GROMACS .gro file of C-alpha atoms in nm:
model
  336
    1UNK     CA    1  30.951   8.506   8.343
    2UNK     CA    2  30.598   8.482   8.548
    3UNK     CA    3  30.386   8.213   8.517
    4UNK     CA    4  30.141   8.247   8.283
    5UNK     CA    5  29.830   8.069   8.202
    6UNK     CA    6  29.871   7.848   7.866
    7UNK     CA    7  29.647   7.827   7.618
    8UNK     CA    8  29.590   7.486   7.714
    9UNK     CA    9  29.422   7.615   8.033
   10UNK     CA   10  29.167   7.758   7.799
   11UNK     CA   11  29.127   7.423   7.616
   12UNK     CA   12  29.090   7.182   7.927
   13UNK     CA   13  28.854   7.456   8.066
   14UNK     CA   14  28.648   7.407   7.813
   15UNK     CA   15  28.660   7.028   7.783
   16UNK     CA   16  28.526   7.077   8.142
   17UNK     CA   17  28.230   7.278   8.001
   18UNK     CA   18  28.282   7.602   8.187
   19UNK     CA   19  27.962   7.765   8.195
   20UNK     CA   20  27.900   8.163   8.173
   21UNK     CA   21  28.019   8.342   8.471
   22UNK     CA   22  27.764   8.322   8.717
   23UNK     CA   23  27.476   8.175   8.515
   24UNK     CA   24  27.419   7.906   8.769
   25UNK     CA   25  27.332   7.890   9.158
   26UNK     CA   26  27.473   7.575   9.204
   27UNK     CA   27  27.926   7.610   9.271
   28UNK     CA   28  28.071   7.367   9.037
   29UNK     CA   29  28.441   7.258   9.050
   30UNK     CA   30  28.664   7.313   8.776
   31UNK     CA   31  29.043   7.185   8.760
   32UNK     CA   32  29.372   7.411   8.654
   33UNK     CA   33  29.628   7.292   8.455
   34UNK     CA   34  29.967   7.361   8.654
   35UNK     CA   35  30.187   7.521   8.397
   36UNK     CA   36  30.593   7.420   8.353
   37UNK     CA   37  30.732   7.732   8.407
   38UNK     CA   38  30.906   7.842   8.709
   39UNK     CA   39  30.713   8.179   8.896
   40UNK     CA   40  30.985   8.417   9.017
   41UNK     CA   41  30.774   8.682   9.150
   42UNK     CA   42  30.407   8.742   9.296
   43UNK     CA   43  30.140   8.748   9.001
   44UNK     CA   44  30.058   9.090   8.862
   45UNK     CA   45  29.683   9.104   8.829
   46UNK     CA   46  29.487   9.405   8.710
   47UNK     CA   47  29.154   9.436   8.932
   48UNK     CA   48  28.865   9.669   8.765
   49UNK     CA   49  28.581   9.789   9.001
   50UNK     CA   50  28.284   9.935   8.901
   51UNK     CA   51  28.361  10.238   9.040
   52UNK     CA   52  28.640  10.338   9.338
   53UNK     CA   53  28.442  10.653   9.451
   54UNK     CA   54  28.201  10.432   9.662
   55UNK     CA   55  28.162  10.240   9.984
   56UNK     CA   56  28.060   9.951   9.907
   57UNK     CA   57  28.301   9.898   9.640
   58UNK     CA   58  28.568  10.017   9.881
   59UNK     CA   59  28.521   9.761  10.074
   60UNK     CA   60  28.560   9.488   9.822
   61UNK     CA   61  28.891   9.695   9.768
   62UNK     CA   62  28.975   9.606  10.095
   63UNK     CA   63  28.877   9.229  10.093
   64UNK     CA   64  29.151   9.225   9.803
   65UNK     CA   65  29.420   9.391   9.946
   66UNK     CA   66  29.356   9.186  10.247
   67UNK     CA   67  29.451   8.879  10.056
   68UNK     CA   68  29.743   9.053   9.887
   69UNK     CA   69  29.910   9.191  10.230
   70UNK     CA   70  29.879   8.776  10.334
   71UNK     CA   71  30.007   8.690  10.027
   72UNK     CA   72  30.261   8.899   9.937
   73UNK     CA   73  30.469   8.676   9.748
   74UNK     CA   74  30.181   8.539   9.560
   75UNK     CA   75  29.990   8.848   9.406
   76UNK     CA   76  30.048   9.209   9.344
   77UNK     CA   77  29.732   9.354   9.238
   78UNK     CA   78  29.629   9.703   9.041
   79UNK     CA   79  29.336   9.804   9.123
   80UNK     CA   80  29.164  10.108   8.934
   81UNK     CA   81  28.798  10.196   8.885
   82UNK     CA   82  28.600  10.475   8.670
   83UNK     CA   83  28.413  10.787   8.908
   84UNK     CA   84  28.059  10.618   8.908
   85UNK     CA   85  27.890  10.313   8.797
   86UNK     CA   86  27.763  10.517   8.455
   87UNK     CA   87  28.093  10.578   8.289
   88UNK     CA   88  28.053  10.322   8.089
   89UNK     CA   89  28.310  10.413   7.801
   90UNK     CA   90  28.570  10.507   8.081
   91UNK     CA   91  28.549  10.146   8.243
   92UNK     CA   92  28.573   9.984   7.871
   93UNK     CA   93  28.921  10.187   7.797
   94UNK     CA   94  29.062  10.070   8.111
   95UNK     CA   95  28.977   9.686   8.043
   96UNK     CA   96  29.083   9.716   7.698
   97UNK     CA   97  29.435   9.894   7.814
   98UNK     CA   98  29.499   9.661   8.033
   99UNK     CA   99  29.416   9.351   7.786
  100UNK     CA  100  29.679   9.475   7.552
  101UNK     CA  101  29.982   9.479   7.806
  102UNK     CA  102  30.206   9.187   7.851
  103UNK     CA  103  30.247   9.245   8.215
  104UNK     CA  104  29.924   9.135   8.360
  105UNK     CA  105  29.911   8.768   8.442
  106UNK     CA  106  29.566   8.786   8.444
  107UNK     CA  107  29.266   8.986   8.509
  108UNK     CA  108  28.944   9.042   8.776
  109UNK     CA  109  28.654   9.270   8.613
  110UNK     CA  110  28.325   9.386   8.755
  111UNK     CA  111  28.197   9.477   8.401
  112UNK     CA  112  27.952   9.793   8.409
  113UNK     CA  113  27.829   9.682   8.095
  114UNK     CA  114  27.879   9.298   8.071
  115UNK     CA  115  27.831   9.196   7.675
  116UNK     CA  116  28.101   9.467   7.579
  117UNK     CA  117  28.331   9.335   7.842
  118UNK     CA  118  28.251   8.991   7.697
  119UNK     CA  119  28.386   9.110   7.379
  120UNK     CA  120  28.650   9.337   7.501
  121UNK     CA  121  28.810   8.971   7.675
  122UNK     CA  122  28.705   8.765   7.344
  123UNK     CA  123  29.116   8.723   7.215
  124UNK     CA  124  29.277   8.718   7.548
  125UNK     CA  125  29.465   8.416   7.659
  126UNK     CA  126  29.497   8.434   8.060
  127UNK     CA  127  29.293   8.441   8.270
  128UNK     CA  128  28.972   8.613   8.371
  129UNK     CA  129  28.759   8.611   8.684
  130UNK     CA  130  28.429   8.826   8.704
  131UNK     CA  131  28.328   8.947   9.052
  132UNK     CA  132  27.976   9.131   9.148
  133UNK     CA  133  27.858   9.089   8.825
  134UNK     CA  134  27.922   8.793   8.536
  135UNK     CA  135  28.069   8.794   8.249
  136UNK     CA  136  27.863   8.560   7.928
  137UNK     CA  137  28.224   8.467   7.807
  138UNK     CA  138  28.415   8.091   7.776
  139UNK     CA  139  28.705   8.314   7.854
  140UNK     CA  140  28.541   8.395   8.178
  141UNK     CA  141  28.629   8.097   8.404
  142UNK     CA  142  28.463   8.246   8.720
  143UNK     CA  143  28.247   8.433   8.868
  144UNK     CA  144  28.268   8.535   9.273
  145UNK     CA  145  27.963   8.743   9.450
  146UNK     CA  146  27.648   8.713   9.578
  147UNK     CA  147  27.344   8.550   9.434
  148UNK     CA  148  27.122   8.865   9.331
  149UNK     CA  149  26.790   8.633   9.284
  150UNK     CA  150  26.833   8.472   9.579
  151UNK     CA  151  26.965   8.733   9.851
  152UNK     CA  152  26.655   8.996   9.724
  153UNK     CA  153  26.424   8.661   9.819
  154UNK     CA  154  26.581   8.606  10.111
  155UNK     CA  155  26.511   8.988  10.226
  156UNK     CA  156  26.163   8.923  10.040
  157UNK     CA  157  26.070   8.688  10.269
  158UNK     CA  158  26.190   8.859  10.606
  159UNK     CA  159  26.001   9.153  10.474
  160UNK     CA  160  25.675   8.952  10.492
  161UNK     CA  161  25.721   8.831  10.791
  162UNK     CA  162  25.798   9.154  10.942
  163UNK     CA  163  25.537   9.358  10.766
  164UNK     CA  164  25.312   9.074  10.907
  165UNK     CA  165  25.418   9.150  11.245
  166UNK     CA  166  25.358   9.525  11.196
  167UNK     CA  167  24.980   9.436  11.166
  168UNK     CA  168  24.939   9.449  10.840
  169UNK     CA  169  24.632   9.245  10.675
  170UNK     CA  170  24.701   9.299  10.305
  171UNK     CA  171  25.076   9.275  10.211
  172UNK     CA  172  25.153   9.427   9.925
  173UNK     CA  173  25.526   9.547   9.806
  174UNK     CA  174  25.605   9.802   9.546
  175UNK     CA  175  25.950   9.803   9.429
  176UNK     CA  176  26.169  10.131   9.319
  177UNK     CA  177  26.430   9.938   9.130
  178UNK     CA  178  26.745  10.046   8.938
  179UNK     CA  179  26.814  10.094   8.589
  180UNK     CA  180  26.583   9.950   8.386
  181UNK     CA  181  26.750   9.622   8.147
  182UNK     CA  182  27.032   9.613   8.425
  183UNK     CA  183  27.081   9.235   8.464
  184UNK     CA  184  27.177   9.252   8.835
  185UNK     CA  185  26.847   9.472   8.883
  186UNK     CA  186  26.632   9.227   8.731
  187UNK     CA  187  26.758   8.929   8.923
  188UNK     CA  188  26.680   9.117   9.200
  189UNK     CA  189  26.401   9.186   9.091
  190UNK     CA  190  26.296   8.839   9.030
  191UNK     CA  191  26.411   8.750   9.398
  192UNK     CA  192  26.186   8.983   9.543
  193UNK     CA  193  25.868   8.911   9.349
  194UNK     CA  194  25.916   8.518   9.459
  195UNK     CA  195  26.031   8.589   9.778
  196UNK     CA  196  25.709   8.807   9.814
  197UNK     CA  197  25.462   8.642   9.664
  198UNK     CA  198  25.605   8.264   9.799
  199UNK     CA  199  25.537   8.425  10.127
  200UNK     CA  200  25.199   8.481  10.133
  201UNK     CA  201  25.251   8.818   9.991
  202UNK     CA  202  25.160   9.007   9.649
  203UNK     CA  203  25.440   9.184   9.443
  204UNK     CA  204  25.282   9.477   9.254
  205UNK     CA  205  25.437   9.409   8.863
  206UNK     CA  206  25.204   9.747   8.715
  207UNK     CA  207  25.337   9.934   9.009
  208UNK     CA  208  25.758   9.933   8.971
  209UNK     CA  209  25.944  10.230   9.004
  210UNK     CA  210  26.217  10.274   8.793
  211UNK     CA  211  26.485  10.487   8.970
  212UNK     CA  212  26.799  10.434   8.812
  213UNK     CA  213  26.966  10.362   9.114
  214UNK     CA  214  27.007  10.691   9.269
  215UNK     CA  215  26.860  10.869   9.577
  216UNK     CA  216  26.720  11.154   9.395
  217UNK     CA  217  26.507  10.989   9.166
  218UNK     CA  218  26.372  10.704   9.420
  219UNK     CA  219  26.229  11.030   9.611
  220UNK     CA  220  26.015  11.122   9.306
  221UNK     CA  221  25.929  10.772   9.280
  222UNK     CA  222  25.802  10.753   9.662
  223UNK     CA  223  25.618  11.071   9.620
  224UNK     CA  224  25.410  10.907   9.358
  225UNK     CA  225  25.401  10.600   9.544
  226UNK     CA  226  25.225  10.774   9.844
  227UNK     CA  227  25.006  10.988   9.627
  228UNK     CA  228  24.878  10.637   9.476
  229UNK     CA  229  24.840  10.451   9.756
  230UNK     CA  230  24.728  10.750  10.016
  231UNK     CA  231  24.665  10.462  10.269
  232UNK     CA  232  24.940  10.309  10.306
  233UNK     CA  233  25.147   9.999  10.128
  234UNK     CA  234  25.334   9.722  10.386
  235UNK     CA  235  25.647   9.701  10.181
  236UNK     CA  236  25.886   9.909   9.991
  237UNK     CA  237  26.161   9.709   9.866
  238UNK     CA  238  26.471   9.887   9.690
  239UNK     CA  239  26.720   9.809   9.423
  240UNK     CA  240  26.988   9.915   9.681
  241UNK     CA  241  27.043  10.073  10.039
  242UNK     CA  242  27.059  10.456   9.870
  243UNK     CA  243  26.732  10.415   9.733
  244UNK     CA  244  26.547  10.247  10.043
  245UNK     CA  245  26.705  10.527  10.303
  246UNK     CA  246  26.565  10.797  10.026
  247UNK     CA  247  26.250  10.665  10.004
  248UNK     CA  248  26.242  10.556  10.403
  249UNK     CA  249  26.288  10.951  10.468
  250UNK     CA  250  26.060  11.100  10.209
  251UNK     CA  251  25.755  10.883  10.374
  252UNK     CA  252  25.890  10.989  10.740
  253UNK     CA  253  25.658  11.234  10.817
  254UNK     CA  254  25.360  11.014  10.635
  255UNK     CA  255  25.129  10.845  10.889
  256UNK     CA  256  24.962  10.578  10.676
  257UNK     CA  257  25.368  10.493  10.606
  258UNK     CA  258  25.456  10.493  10.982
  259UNK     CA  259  25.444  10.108  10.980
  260UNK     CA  260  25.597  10.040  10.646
  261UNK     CA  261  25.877   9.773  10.601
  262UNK     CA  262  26.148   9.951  10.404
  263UNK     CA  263  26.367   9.688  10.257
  264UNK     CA  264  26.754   9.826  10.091
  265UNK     CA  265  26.985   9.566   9.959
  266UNK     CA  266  27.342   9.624   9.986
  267UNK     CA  267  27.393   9.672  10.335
  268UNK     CA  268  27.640   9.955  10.367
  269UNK     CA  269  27.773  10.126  10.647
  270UNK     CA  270  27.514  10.421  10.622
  271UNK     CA  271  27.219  10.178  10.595
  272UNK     CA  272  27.303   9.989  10.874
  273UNK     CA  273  27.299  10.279  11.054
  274UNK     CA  274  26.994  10.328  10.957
  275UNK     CA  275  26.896  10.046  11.069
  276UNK     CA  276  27.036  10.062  11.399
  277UNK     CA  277  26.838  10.437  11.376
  278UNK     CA  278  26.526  10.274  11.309
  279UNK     CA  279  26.516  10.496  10.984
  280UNK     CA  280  26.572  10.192  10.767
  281UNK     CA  281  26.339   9.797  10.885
  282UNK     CA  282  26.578   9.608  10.713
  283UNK     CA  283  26.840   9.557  10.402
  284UNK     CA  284  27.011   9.236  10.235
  285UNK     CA  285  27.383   9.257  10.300
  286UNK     CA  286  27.625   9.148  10.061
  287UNK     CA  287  27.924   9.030  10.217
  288UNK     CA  288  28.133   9.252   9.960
  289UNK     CA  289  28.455   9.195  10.212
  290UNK     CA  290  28.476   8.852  10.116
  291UNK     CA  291  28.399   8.935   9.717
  292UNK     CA  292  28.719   9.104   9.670
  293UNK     CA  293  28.923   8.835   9.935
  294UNK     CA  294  28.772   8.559   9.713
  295UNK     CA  295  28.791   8.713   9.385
  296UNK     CA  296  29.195   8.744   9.417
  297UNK     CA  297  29.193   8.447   9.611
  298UNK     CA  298  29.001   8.197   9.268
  299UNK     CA  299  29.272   8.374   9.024
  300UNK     CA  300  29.558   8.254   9.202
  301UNK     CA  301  29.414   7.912   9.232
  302UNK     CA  302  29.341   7.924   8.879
  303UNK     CA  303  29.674   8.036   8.805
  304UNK     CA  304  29.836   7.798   8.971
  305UNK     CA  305  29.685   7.489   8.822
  306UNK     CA  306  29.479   7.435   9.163
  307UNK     CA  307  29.112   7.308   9.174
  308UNK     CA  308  28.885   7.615   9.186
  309UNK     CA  309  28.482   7.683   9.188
  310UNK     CA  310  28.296   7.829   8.875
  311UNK     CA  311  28.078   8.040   9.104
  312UNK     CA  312  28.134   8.144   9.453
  313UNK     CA  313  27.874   8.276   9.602
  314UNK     CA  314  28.007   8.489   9.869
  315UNK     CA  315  27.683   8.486  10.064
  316UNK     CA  316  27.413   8.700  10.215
  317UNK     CA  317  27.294   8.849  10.571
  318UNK     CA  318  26.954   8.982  10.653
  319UNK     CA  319  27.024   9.310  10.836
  320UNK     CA  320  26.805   9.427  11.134
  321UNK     CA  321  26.808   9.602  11.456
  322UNK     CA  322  26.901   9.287  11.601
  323UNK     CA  323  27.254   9.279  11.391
  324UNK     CA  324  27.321   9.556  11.254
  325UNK     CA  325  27.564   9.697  11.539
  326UNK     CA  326  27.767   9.380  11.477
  327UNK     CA  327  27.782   9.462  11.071
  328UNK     CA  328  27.896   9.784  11.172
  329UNK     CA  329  28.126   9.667  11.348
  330UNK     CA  330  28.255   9.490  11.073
  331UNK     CA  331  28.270   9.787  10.868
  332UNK     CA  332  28.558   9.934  11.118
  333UNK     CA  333  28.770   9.699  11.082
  334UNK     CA  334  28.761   9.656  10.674
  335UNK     CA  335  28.767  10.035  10.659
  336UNK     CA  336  29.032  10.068  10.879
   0.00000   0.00000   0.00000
């Protein structure tokens, strides 16, 4: 019989005051209990991605396989995902199927919708780690990705200083975020109003663009960005890379735009290209590799009753012309 976590995990994780999955910036330590039964196989772990019909979550695919292929006799993972990031429902039924088999030792979610994954996980009695995005769940004992509010300042703030550089006198940043209520757009969100503003620049609050998170839309919303602002703004950030490239190449052929920062966040493959292309100034890179690698990598300490962090922030890297061709890189080996 596999190792399982006991429900006396759950009780000394809570002793230890396990907070919400990624609710703070600060990585905290918490301690496993080691349990007295003997493993005779790898752990069987059921991984849920937001979706498996993207790059970037691809990649984090490929971060976790990477630590199953070194660990072979550790972890055996299953790793499923819904089309796109709005099937919603879909994503629930597969988190819910998977809670009610035996054969899971424990699980690693990237909840489209986080409050009815937190219920969804309310009963179980192994394990969960959250990854991307957190879970607000005591049964959540971890959360490994990147600090939304802080990466989106950290481009914030390179976006200033570049836009500055550009020539521009008054720098002022419109943002075409994602779905409106989404809890990883407003943290970004918040990032890049403080990273803005703490930089001697002025985030526009009246002036947001809600896009949804899609291409299509964040070209309607530059369209009415440039018919406002006929002269010109100095930054365009962007709830992720699609959005910035769409809105990057609807201003193209706009003169008072020709100088614009365009800030992405994400920094995929194609936006580093863009980058590289001079299409795109800049994006914030999550280091989504290492997401997946560290995800599997927490749930195996957990399950073996090792020390492990309640957040792991995996990190972030300001792409520009300078490195993106070493991100890229990057990209051909994970892909690979």
């Amino acid at each position: 019989m596999k190792k399982r976590l006991l429900a006396a995990l759950m009780a000394s994780s809570l002793m230890l005051s396990l907070a919400a999955c990624g609710g703070s910036d600060t990585n905290t330590s918490a301690q496993g209990e080691t349990g007295t039964e003997a493993q005779d196989g790898p752990y069987q772990i059921s991984m849920v991605l937001k979706t498996n019909a993207a790059e970037f979550w691809q990649v984090i695919q490929a971060g976790a396989e990477a630590y199953e292929e070194e660990h072979p006799d550790l972890v055996s993972l299953d790793i499923k995902g819904p089309p796109g990031e709005t099937f919603y429902e879909e994503q629930l039924n597969m988190i819910q199927t998977d809670l009610a088999l035996e054969s899971y030792d424990g699980y690693l979610i990237a909840p489209l919708q986080s409050d009815a994954v937190a219920t969804a996980i309310a009963n179980t009695d192994k394990p969960v780690v959250a990854f991307d995005t957190d879970i607000d769940s005591d049964k959540c004992l971890s959360f490994v990705g990147t600090g939304n509010k802080e990466a989106a300042k950290q481009g914030a703030k390179a976006a200033v200083a570049a836009a500055q550089e550009a020539g521009w006198e008054e720098i002022q940043c419109i943002e075409i975020a994602g779905v409106q209520g989404d809890a990883t757009n407003e943290a970004r969100m918040e990032g890049f109003r403080e990273g803005i503003n703490e930089a001697g620049g002025e985030f526009l609050d009246n002036e947001i663009q809600y896009a949804n998170a899609v291409a299509d839309q964040a070209v309607t919303c530059m369209e009415a960005i440039m018919n406002k602002f006929p002269d010109g703004v100095a930054i365009i950030c962007a709830n992720n890379d699609d959005m910035a490239m769409a809105a990057a190449r609807t201003a193209a052929d706009n003169p008072a735009y020709a100088n614009t920062i365009f800030l992405g966040f994400d920094g995929q493959q194609s936006a580093c290209q863009a980058v590289l292309d001079g299409e795109l100034t800049m994006t914030a890179a999550q280091n989504n590799f290492d997401i997946g690698y560290q995800a599997v990598e927490t749930i195996v300490k957990i399950l073996q009753g090792e020390d492990y962090d309640e957040v792991v922030d995996t990190g972030t890297e300001i792409i520009t012309q300078d490195n993106a061709a070493d991100r890229l890189a990057r990209f051909d080996e994970w892909l690979a």
